[in-house]
Short mmCIF file of C-alpha atoms and ligand atoms in Angstrom, two decimals:
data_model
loop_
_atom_site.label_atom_id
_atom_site.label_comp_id
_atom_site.label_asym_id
_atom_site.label_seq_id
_atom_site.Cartn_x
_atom_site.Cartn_y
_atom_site.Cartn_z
CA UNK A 139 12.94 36.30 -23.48
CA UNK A 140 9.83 35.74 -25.76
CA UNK A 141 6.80 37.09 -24.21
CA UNK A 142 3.30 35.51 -24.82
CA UNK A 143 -0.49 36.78 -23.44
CA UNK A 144 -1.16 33.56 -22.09
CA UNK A 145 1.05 30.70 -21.33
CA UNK A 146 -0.19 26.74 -20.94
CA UNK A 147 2.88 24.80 -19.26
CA UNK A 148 2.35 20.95 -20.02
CA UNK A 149 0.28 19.35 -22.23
CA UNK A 150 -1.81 17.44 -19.24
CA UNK A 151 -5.35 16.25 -19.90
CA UNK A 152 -6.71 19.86 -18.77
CA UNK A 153 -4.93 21.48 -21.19
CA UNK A 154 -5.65 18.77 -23.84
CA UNK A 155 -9.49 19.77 -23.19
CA UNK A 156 -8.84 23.46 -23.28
CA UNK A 157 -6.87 23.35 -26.48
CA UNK A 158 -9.80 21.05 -28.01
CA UNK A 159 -12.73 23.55 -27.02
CA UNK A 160 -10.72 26.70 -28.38
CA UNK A 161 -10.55 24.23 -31.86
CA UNK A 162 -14.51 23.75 -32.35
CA UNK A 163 -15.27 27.46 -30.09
CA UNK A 164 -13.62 30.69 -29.97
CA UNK A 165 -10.42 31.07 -28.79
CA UNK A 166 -9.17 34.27 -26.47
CA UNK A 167 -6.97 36.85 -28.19
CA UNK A 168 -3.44 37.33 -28.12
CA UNK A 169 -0.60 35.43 -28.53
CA UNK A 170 -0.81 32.18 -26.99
CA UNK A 171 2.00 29.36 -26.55
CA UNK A 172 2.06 25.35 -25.16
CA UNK A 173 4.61 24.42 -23.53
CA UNK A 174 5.29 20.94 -23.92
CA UNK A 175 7.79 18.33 -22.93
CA UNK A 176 7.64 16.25 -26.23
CA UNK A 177 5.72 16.27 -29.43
CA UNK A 178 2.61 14.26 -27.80
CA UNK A 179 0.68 13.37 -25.08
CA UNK A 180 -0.20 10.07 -23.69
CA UNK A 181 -3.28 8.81 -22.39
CA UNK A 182 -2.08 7.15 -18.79
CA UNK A 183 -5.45 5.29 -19.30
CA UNK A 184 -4.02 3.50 -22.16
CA UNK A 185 -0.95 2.85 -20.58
CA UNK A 186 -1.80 -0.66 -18.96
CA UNK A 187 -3.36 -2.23 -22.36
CA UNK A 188 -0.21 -0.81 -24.24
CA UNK A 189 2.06 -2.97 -21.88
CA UNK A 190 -0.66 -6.02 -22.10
CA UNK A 191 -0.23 -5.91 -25.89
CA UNK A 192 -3.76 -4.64 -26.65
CA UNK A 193 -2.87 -1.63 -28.07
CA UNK A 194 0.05 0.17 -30.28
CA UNK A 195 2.27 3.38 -28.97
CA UNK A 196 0.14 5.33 -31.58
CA UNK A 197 -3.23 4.53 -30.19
CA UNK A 198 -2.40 5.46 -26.36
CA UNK A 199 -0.88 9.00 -27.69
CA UNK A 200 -2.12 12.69 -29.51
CA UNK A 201 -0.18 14.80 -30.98
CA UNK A 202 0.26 17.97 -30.31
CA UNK A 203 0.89 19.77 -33.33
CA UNK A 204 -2.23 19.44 -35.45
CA UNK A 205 -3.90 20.16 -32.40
CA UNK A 206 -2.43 23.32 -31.50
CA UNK A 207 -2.33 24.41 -34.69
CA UNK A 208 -6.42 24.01 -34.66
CA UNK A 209 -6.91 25.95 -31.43
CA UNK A 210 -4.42 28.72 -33.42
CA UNK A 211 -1.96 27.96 -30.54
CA UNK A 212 2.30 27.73 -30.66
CA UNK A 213 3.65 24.39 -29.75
CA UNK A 214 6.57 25.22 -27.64
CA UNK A 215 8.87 21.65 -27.62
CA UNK A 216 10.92 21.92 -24.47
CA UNK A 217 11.38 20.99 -20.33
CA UNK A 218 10.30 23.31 -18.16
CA UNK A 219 12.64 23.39 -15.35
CA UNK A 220 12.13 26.77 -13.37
CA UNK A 221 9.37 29.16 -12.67
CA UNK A 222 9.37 32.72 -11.28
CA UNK A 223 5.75 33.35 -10.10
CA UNK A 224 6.76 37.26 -9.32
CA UNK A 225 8.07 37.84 -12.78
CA UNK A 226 6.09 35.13 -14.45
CA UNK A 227 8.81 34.08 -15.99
CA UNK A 228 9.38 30.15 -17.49
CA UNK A 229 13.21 28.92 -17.72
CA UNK A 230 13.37 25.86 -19.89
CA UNK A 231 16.18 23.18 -19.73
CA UNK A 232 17.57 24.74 -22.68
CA UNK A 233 18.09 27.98 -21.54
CA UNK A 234 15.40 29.87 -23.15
CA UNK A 235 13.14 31.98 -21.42
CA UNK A 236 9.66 32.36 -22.01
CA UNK A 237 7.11 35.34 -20.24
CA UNK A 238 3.77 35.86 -20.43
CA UNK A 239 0.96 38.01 -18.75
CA UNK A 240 -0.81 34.91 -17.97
CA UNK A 241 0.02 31.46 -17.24
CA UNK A 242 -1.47 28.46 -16.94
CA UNK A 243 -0.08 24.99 -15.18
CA UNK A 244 -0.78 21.45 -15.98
CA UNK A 245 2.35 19.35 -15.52
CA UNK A 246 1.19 16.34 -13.34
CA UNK A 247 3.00 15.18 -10.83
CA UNK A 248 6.53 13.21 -10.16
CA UNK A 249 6.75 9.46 -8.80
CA UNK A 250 8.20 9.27 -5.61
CA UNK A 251 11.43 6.84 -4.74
CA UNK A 252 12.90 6.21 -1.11
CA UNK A 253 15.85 6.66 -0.67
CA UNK A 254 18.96 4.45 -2.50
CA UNK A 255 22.05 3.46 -1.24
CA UNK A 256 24.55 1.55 -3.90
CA UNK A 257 23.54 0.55 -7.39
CA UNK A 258 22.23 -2.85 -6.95
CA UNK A 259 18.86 -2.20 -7.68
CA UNK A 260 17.61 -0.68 -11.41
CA UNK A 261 14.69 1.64 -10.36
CA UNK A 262 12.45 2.68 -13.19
CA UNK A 263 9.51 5.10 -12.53
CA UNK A 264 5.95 4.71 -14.58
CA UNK A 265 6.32 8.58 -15.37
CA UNK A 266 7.67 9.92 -17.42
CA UNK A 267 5.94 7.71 -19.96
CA UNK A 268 8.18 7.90 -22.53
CA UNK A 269 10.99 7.31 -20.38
CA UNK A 270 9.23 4.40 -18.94
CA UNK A 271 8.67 2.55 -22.34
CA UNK A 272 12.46 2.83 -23.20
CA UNK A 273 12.93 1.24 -20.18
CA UNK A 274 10.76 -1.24 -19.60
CA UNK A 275 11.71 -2.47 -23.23
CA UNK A 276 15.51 -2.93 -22.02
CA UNK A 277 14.29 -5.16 -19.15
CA UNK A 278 11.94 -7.12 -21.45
CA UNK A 279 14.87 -8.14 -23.42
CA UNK A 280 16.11 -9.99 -20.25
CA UNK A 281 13.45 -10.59 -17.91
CA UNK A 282 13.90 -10.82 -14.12
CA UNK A 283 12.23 -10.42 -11.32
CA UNK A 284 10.53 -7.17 -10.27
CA UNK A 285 8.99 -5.45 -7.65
CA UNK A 286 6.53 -2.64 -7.99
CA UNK A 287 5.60 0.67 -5.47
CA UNK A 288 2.29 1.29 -5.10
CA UNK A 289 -1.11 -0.06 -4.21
CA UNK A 290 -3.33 2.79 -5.86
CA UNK A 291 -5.11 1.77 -9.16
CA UNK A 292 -1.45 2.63 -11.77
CA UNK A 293 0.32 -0.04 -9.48
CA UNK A 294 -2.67 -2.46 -9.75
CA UNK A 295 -3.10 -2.33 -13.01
CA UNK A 296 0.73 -2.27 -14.40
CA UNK A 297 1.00 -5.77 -12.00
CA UNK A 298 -2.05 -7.38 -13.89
CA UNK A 299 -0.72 -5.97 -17.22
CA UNK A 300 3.31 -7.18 -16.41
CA UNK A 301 2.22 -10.78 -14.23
CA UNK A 302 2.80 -12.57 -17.59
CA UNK A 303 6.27 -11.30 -18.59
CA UNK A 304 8.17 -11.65 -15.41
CA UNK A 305 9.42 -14.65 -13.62
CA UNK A 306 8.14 -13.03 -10.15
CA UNK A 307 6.36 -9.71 -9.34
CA UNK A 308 5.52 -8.29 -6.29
CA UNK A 309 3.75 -5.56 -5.35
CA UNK A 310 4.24 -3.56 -2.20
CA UNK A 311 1.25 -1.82 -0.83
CA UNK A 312 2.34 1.62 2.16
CA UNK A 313 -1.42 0.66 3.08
CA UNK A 314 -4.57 -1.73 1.76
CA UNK A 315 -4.59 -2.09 -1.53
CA UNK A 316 -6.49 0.26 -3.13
CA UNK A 317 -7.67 2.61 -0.32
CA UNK A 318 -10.05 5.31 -1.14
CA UNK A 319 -11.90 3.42 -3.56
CA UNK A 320 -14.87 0.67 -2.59
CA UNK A 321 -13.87 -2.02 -0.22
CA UNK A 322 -15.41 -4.65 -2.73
CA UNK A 323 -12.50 -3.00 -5.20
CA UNK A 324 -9.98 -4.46 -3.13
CA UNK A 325 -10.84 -7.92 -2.66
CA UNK A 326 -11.72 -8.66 -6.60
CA UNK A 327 -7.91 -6.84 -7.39
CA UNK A 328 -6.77 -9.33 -4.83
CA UNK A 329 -8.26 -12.30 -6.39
CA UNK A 330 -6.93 -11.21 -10.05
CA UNK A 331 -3.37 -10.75 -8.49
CA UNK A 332 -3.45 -13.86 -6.85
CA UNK A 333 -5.09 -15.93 -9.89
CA UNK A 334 -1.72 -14.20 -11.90
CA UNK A 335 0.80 -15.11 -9.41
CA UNK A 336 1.19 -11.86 -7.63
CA UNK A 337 3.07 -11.54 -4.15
CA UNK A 338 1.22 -8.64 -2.96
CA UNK A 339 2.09 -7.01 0.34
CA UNK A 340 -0.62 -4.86 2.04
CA UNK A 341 0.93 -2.53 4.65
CA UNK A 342 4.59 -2.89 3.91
CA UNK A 343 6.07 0.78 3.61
CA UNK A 344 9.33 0.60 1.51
CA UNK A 345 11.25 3.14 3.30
CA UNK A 346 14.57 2.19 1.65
CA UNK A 347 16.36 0.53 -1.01
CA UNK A 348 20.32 -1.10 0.48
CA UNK A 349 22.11 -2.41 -2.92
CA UNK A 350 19.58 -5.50 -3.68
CA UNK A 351 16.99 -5.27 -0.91
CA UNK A 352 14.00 -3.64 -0.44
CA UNK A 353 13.97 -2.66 3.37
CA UNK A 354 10.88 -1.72 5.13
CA UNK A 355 11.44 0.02 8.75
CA UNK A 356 14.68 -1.92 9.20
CA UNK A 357 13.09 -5.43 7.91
CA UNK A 358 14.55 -6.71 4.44
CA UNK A 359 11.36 -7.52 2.83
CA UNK A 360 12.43 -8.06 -1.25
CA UNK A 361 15.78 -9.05 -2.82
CA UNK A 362 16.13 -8.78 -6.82
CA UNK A 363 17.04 -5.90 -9.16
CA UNK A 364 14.30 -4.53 -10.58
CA UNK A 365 11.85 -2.07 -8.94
CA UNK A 366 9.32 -0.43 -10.63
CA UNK A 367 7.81 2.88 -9.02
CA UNK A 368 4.27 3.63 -9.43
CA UNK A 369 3.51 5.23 -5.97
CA UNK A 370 1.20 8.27 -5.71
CA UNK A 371 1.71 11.95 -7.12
CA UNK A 372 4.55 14.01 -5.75
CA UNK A 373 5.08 17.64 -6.49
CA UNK A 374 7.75 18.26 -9.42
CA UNK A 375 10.11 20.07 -7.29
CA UNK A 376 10.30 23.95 -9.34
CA UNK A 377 7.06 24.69 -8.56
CA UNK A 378 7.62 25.16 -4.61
CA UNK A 379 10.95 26.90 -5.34
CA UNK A 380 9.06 29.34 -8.02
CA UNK A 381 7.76 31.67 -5.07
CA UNK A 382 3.83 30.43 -5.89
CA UNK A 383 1.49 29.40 -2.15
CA UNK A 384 2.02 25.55 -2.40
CA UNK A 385 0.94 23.26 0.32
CA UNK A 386 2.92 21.15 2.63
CA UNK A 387 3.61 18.31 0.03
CA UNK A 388 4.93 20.94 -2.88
CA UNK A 389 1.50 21.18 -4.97
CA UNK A 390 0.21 24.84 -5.62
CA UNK A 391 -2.69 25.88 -3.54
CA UNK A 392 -5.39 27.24 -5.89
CA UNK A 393 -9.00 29.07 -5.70
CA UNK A 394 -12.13 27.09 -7.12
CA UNK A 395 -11.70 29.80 -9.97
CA UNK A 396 -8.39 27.37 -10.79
CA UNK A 397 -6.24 30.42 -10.36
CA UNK A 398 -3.13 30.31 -7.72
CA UNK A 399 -4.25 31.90 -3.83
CA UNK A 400 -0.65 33.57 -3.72
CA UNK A 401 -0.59 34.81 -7.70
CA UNK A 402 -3.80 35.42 -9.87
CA UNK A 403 -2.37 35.51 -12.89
CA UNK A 404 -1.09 31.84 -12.24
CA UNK A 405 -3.48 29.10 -12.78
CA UNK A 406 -2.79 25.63 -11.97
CA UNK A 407 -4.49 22.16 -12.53
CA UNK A 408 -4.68 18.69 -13.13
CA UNK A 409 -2.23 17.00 -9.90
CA UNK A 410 0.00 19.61 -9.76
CA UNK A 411 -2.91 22.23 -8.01
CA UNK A 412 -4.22 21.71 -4.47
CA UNK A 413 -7.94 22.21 -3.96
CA UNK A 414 -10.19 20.42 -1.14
CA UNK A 415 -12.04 17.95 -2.84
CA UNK A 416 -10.13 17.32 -6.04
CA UNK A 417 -8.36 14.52 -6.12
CA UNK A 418 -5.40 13.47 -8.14
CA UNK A 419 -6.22 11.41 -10.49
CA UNK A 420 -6.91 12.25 -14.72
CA UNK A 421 -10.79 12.07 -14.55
CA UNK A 422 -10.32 15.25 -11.99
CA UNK A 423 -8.36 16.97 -14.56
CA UNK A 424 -10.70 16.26 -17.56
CA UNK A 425 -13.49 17.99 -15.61
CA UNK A 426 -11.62 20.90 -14.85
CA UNK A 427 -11.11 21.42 -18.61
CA UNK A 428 -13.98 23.47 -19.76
CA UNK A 429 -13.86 25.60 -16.35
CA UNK A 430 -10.22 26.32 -17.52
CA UNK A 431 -11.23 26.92 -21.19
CA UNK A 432 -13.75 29.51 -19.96
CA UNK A 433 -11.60 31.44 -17.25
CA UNK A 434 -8.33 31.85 -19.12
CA UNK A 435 -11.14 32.97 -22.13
CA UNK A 436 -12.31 35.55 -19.42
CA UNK A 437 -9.31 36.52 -17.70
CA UNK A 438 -7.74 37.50 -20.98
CA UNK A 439 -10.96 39.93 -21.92
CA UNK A 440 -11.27 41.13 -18.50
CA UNK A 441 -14.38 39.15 -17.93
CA UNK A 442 -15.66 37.68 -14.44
CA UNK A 443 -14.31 34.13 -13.75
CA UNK A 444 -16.62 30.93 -12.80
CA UNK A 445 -15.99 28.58 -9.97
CA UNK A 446 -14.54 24.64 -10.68
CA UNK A 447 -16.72 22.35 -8.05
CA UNK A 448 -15.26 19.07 -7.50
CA UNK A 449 -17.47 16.06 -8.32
CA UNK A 450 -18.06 13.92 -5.12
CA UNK A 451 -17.69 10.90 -6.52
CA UNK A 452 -15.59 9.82 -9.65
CA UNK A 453 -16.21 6.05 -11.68
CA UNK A 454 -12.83 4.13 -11.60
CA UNK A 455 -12.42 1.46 -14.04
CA UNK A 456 -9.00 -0.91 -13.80
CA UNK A 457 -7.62 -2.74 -16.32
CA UNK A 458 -7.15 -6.45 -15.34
CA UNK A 459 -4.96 -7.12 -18.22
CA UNK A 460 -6.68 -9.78 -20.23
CA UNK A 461 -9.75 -7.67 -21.73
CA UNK A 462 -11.31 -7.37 -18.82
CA UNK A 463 -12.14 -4.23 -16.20
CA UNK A 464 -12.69 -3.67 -12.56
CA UNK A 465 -15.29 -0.92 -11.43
CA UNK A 466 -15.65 1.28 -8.74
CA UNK A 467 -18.12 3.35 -7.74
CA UNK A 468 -19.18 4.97 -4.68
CA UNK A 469 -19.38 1.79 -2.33
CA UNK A 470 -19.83 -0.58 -5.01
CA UNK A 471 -17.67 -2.86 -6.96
CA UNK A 472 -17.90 -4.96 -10.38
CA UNK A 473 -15.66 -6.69 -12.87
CA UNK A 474 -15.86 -8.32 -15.84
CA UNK A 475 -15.41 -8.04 -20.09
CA UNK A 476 -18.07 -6.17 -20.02
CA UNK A 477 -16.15 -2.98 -18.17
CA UNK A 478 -13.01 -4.10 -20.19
CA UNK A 479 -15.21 -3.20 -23.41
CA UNK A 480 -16.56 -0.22 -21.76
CA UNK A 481 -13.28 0.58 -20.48
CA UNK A 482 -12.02 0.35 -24.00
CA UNK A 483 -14.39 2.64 -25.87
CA UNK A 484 -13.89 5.71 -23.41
CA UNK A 485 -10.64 5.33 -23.44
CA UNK A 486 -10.28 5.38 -27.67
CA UNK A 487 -13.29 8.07 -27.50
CA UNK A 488 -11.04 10.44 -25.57
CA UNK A 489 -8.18 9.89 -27.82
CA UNK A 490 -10.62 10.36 -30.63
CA UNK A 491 -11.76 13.70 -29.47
CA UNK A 492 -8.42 15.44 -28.93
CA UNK A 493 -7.10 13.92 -32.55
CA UNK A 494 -7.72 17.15 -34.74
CA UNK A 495 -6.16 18.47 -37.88
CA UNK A 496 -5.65 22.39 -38.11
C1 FAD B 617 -0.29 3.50 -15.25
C2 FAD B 617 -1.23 4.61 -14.89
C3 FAD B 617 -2.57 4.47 -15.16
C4 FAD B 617 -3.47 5.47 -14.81
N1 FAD B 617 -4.78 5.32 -15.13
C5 FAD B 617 -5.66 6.28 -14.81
C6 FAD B 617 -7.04 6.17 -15.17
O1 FAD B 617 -7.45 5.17 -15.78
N2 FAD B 617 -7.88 7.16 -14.81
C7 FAD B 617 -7.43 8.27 -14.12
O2 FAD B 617 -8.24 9.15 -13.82
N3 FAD B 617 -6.16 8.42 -13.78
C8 FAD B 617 -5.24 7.46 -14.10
N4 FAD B 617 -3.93 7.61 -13.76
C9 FAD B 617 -3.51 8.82 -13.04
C10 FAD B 617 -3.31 9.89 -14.06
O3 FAD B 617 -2.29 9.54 -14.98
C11 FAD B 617 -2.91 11.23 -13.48
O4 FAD B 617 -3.64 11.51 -12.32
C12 FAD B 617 -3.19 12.29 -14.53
O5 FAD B 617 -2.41 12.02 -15.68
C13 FAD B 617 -2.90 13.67 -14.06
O6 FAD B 617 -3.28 14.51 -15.10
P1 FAD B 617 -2.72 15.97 -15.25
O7 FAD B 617 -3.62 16.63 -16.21
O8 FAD B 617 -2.52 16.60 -13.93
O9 FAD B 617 -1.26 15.82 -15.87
P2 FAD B 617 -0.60 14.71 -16.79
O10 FAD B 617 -1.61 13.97 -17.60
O11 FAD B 617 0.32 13.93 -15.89
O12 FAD B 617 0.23 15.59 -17.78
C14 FAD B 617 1.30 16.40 -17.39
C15 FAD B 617 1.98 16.88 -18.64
O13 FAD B 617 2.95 17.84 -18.31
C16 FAD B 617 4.15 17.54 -18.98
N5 FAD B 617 5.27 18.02 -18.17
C17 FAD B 617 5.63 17.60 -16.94
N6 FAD B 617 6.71 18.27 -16.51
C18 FAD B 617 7.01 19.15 -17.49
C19 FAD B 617 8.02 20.12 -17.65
N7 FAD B 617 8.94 20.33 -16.71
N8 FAD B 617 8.06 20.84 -18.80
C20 FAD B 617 7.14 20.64 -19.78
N9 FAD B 617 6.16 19.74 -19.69
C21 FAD B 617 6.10 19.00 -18.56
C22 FAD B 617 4.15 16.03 -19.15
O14 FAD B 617 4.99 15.66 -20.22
C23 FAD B 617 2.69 15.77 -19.42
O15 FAD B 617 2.40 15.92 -20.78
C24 FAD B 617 -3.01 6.63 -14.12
C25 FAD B 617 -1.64 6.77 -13.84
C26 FAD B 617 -0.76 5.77 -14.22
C27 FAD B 617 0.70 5.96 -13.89
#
C-alpha cells in the first residue's frame, strides 16, 4: 500500500484546473499523486468536431504527464475500481493499493444502458472516450444503421456530427429534446436534424433492447444493430459501495466546501458529486476548479476552507457538425458560424491552457 498526503482520483476537467493553477501558483506540501485511467485527458467538447472530421485525436486531448510533472505531482496510470471511504483506501484494477490522508474525486460519470436480452444488437457507449473511438472506427469500416440514446446536448450533437456517415440514424429522446435548456434550443436542433435526415423521437423511453429491437414500454419502436448510448450521467457504481453519503442515484453528496457530508477528508466533483444547483455537465466542473485548488491547498495546511456557489445560469454552445454552433442561454437561443467559430476558439483555448511542459 503506497500512501500519499493528498490523492486526486481521475483526471476530470476539475482536476485538470487544479493541477494547472498548482503549475503557474504554489502548490500544497506533501506528497501528492493523480490517479488516472490513461496517459491523457480528452476534452468531451471536442469530441463532436473530432467525429465531424474538423479536428485530429491530438487536438481534442492533454496529456497528463508534462502536466503533472509541472504542478510537481505523480501520474499514477491505472483504473480505479474500489474505494474504502473509512480507511481511505483506493484499490486499482491491478491490484495495487493506494492511501492517502486526503482524497480528492473527479471521475465523471458512467452512460447508462437498459437492459439487453440476446446479442443482436452492438451497443457502444460515448464514454469511455477512448473506448468509444476504437469502436466507432470498427463500425465506420462497415456502416449501418444506428440508433442513438439521448436527447441532452452529447446525443444532439454526436447525431449532427454522425448524420453523414450512416445510412439511417435515429435518435431517441426519454423526453423533449433538449430539456433544461431554452425552448428556442429545441426547435433550431430540430430543424438541423431534420435538414440531415434525422428520425428523431421525442418522448420515446427505450426501456429495453430484445435481440434487434429497440422496445419502448412493450412497443418495438427501432430494428437494426447498432445503438449508440449517449444518455445522461450515471454514478460509476464503487463509489456507492465505498461507504461515502451518496444520493439516491449513486453520486456522492458533498458540502459547498466540495468536501463529502459523510467523510471530510473526501472531496468530490465534477458529475460524480451531488450538490443543489450544480449541474452535470463540464462547464460546472471547470468552475469548481479554483475552489478545489484553494481547499485541498488549505485543508492540507490546516487552513479554513471557502464555499463553491453554483452559477445560475451556464452558456451552452452545440456543435451542428458543419462549422457551425447552436447557443443557449438563459431563455434565449441562436445559431450560426459565428458560434461555430466561437465555439471553436474556447474550445482550443482550454486545451491550450492545460498543455504545459514541467
Ligand atoms: C459527446 C459529448 C459532448 C459534451 N460536450 C459538452 C460541452 O460542450 N460542454 C459541457 O459542459 N459538457 C459537455 N459534455 C458533458 C461533459 O463531458 C461532462 O459533464 C464532463 O466531462 C464531466 O466532467 P468531470 O470533470 O466530472 O469528469 P470527466 O471529464 O468525465 O472526467 C472523468 C475522468 O475520470 C477518469 N476516470 C473515470 N473512472 C475512473 C477510474 N475508475 N479510475 C481512474 N480514472 C477514472 C476518466 O478517464 C476521466 O479522465 C459532453 C459530453 C459528451 C459525451
Amino acid at each position: 500500500m503506497t500512501h500519499y498526503d493528498l490523492l486526486l482520483i481521475g483526471a476530470g476537467h476539475a482536476h485538470l484546473g487544479v493541477l494547472r493553477r498548482w503549475a503557474r501558483l504554489e502548490r500544497p506540501p506533501g506528497r501528492i499523486a493523480l490517479l488516472s485511467a490513461g496517459h491523457e485527458a480528452w476534452y468531451s467538447g471536442m469530441l463532436p468536431g473530432l467525429l465531424a472530421g474538423r479536428y485530429a485525436a491530438a487536438d481534442c486531448q492533454i496529456e497528463l504527464a508534462p502536466l503533472c510533472r509541472a504542478a510537481k505531482v505523480e501520474l499514477i496510470v491505472g483504473q480505479a475500481d474500489a474505494l474504502s471511504a473509512v480507511q481511505q483506501q483506493m484499490h486499482l484494477a491491478d491490484g495495487r493499493g493506494l492511501n492517502a490522508d486526503w482524497l480528492s474525486l473527479n471521475v465523471g460519470g458512467q452512460v447508462a444502458c437498459p437492459p439487453q436480452t440476446g446479442a443482436g444488437m452492438q451497443v457502444l457507449a460515448v464514454k469511455p472516450f477512448a473506448d468509444f473511438l476504437a469502436g466507432w472506427q470498427r463500425w465506420q469500416a462497415d456502416p449501418q444503421p444506428v440508433a442513438i440514446l439521448g436527447g441532452g446536448a452529447a446525443g444532439v450533437e454526436l447525431a449532427l456530427a454522425l448524420a453523414d456517415q450512416v445510412p439511417q440514424l435515429a435518435l431517441f429522446c426519454r423526453g423533449p429534446l433538449l430539456s433544461g435548456h431554452a425552448g428556442g434550443l429545441r426547435l433550431r436542433a430540430l430543424g438541423h436534424l431534420r435538414r440531415r435526415g434525422v428520425r428523431v423521437r421525442e418522448d420515446c423511453p427505450i426501456s429495453r433492447i430484445d435481440e434487434d429491437c429497440l422496445i419502448s414500454g412493450e412497443a418495438p419502436v427501432w430494428r437494426g444493430q447498432r445503438l449508440l448510448l449517449a444518455s445522461g450521467a450515471q454514478a460509476v457504481p464503487w463509489l456507492a459501495q465505498s461507504g461515502l453519503g451518496c444520493d439516491t442515484d449513486g453520486f456522492v453528496r458533498i458540502a459547498a466546501t466540495l468536501q463529502s457530508h459523510s467523510h471530510p477528508h473526501i472531496f468530490a466533483v465534477g458529475d460524480c458529486a451531488s450538490l443543489p444547483g450544480a449541474r452535470k455537465s463540464g462547464v460546472y466542473s471547470v468552475r469548481q476548479a479554483p475552489v478545489l485548488a484553494a481547499n485541498l491547498n488549505a485543508a492540507l495546511r490546516g487552513l479554513p476552507l471557502r464555499d463553491y456557489r453554483a452559477q445560475r445560469q451556464s452558456l451552452a454552445l452545440l456543435a451542428t457538425g458543419d462549422g457551425g454552433a447552436l447557443l443557449s442561454w438563459r431563455h434565449c437561443s441562436a445559431g450560426g458560424q459565428l458560434f461555430g467559430r466561437w465555439k471553436d476558439y474556447l474550445d482550443r483555448g482550454f486545451i491550450q491552457r492545460h498543455r504545459l511542459s514541467g
